[in-house]
Coordinates of C-alpha atoms in Angstrom, one line a residue:
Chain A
X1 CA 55.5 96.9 22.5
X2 CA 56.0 93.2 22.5
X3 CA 58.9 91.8 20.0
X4 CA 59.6 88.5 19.4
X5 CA 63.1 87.9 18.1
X6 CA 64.5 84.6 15.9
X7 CA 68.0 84.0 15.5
X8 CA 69.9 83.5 13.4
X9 CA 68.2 86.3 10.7
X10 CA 70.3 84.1 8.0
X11 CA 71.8 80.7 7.8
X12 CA 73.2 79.0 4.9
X13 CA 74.2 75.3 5.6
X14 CA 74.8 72.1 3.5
X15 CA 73.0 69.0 3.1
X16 CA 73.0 66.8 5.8
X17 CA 73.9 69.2 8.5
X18 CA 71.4 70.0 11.5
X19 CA 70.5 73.4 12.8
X20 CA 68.3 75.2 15.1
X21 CA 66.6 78.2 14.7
X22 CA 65.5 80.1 18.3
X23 CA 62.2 82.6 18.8
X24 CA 62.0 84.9 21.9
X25 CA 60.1 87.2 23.5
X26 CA 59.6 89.3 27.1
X27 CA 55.9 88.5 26.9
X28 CA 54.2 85.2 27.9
X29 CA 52.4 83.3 25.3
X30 CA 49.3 81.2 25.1
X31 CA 50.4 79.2 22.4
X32 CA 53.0 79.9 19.2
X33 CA 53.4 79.1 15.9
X34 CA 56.1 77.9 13.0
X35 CA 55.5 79.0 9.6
X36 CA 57.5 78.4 6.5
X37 CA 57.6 80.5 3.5
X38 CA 58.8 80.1 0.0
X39 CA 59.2 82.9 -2.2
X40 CA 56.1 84.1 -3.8
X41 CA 53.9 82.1 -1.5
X42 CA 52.1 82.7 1.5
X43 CA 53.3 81.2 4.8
X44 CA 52.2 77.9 5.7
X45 CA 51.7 76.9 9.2
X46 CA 53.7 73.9 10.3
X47 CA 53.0 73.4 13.7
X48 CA 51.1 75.1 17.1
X49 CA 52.5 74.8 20.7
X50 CA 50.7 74.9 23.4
X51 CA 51.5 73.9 27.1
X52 CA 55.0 75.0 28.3
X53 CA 58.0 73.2 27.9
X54 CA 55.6 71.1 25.2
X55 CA 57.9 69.4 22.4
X56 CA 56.2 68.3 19.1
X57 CA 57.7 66.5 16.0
X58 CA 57.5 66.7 12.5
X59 CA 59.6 63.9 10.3
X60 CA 63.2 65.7 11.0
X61 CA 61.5 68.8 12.9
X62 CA 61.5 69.2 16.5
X63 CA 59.9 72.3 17.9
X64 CA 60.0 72.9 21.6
X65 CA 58.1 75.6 23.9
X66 CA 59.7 77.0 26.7
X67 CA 58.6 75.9 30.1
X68 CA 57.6 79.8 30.9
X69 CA 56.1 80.2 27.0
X70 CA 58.6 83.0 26.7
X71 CA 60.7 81.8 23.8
X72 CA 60.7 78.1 21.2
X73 CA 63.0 76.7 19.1
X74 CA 62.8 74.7 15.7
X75 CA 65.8 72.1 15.3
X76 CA 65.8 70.3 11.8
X77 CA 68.2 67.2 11.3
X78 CA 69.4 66.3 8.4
X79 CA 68.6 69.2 6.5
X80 CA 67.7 69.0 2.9
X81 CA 67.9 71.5 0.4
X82 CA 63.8 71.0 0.2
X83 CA 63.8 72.4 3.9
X84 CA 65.5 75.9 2.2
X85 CA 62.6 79.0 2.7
X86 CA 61.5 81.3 5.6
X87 CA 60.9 80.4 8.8
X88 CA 58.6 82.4 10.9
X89 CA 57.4 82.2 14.4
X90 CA 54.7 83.9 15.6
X91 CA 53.3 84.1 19.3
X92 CA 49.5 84.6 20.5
X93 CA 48.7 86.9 23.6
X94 CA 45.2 85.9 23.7
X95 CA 44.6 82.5 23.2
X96 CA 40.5 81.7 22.9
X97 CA 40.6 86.0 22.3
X98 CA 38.2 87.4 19.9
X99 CA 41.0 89.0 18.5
X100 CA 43.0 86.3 17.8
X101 CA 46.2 88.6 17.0
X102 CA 49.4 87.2 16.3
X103 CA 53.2 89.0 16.9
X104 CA 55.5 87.7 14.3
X105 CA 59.0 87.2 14.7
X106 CA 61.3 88.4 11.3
X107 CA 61.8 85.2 10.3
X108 CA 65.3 83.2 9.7
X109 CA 66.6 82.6 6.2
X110 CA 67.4 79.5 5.4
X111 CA 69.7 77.9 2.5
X112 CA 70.4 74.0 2.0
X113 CA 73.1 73.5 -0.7
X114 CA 73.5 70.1 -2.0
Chain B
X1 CA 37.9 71.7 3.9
X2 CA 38.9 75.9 4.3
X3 CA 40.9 77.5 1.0
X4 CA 41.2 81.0 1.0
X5 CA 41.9 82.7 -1.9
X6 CA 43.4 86.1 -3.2
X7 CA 43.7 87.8 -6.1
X8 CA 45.2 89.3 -8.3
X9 CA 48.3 87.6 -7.9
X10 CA 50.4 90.3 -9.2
X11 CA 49.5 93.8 -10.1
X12 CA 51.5 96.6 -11.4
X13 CA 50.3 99.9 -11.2
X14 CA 51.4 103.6 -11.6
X15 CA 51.5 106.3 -8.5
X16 CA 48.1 107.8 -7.7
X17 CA 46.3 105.4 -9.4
X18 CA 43.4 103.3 -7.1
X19 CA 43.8 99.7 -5.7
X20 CA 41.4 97.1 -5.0
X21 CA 42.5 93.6 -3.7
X22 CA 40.5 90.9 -2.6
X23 CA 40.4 87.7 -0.5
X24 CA 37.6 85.5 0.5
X25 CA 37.8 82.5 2.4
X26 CA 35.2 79.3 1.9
X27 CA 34.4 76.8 4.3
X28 CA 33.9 78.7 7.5
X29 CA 31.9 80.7 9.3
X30 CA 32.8 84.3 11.0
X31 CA 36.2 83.9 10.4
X32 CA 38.4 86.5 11.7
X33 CA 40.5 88.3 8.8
X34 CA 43.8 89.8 9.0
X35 CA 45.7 91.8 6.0
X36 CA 49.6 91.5 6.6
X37 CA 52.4 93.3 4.1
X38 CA 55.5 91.8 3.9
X39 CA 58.7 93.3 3.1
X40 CA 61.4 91.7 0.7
X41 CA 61.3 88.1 2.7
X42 CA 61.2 89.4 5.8
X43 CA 58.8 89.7 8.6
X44 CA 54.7 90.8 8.5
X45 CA 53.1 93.7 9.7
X46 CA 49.7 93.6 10.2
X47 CA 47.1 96.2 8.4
X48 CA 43.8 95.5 9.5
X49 CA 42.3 93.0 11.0
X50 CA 38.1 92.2 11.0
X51 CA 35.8 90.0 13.7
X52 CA 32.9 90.5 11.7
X53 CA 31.3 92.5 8.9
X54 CA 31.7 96.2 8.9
X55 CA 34.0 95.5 11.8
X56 CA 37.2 97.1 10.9
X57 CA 40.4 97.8 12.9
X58 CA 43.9 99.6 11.4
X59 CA 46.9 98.7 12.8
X60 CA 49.4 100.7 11.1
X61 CA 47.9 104.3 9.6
X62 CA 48.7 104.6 6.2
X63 CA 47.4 105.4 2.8
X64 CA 44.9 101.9 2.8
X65 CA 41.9 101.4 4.1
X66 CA 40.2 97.6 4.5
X67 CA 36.5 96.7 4.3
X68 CA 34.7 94.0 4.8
X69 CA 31.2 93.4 2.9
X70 CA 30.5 90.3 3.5
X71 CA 31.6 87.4 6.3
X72 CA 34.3 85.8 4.0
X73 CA 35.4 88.2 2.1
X74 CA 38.0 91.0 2.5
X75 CA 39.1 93.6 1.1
X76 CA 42.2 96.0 0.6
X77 CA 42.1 99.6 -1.2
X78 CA 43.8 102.9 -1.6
X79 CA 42.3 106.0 -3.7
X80 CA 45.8 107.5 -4.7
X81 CA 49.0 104.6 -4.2
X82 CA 52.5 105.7 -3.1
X83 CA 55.7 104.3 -4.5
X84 CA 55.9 102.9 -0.8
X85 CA 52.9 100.7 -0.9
X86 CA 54.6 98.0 -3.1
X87 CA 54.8 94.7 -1.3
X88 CA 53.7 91.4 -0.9
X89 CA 50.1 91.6 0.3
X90 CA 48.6 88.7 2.6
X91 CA 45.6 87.5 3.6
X92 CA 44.8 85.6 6.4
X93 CA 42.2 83.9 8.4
X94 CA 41.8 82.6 11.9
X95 CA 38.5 81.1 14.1
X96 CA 38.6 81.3 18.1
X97 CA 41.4 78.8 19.0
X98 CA 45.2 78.0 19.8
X99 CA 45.9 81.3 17.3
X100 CA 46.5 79.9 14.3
X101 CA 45.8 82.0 11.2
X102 CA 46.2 80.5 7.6
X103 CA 47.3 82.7 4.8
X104 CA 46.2 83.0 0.9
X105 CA 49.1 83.3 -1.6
X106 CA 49.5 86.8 -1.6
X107 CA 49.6 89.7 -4.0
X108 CA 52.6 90.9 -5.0
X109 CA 51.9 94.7 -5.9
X110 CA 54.7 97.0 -7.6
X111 CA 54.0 100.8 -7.7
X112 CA 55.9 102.2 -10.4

């Protein structure tokens, strides 16, 4: 069974504080994903990682792949109380598969207070 | 541009009664199409999943069944629900690639 575990399953920070949320696994991935989710909505894809050890930004996002594709991380600086929701990461065993099956991690809380 | 869409958005319905949800996905071809339930803001677990049409696969066996009729659109359905089927329903979509799948805005579904 492959798992993919993120820590921490809750965080509640203030404003202006950084944080970093980690994603791993056993298995070796082809690529993985970051998703954020705010209640009632469906999960929207932030960003895709490819290549080990691969590190891609987004404004005061930085997600990084391991160098063996094992595990990632998401670090936000600064955060907001906009950057409050669900964080989900989700690994692909097959990349190019037909399949195209994703394991999903069980996501990390997160609360900005102003 | 690709918009999936899903609907209803929320749905309330009594034990034993039937369910029918439905997601279709425009601008793209043969997608591959995934139905994911979600407990209280936690994780997904995937349903079903579909390459093509008629082509169904069941993760998870349960009281739901998936079909798919035509090559964007999806569907989720039970004859009898359970009290244990409420959740928040997703629908997803993905093309060969890096594995990304995009999601509709879900269903949330009470069984009362």
């Amino acid at each position: 069974t492959q798992l993919l575990e993120q820590s921490p399953q809750f965080l509640s920070i203030q404003e202006g504080e950084n944080l970093t949320v980690y994603c791993n696994s056993s298995s070796v991935f082809s690529s993985l994903q970051w998703y954020r989710q705010e209640p009632g909505e469906g999960p929207v894809l932030l960003v895709t990682v490819v290549t080990g050890g691969e590190v891609k930004k987004l404004k005061r996002l930085t997600f990084q792949f391991g160098d063996a594709r094992k595990d990632s991380s998401l670090h936000i600086t600064a955060a907001q109380p906009g950057d409050t929701g669900l964080y989900l990461c989700a690994g692909a065993l097959n990349y190019g598969g037909s399949q195209g099956n994703l394991i999903f991690g069980k996501g990390t809380k997160l609360s900005v207070k102003p | 541009s690709q918009t999936i869409h899903q609907w209803p958005a929320t749905l309330v319905q009594p034990v034993g009664s039937p369910l029918s949800l439905e997601c279709t996905v425009e601008g793209t071809s043969n997608p591959n199409l995934y139905w994911y339930r979600q407990a209280a803001g936690r994780g997904l677990q995937l349903l079903f999943y579909s390459v093509g049409i008629g082509q169904i696969s069941s993760e998870v066996p349960q009281n739901l069944s998936a079909s798919r009729p035509q090559d964007r659109q999806f569907i989720l359905s039970s004859k009898k629900l359970l009290l244990s089927d409420s959740g928040f329903y997703l629908c997803a979509w993905s093309v060969l690639g890096p594995g990304e799948q995009f999601f509709g805005p879900g269903t949330r579904l009470t069984v009362l």
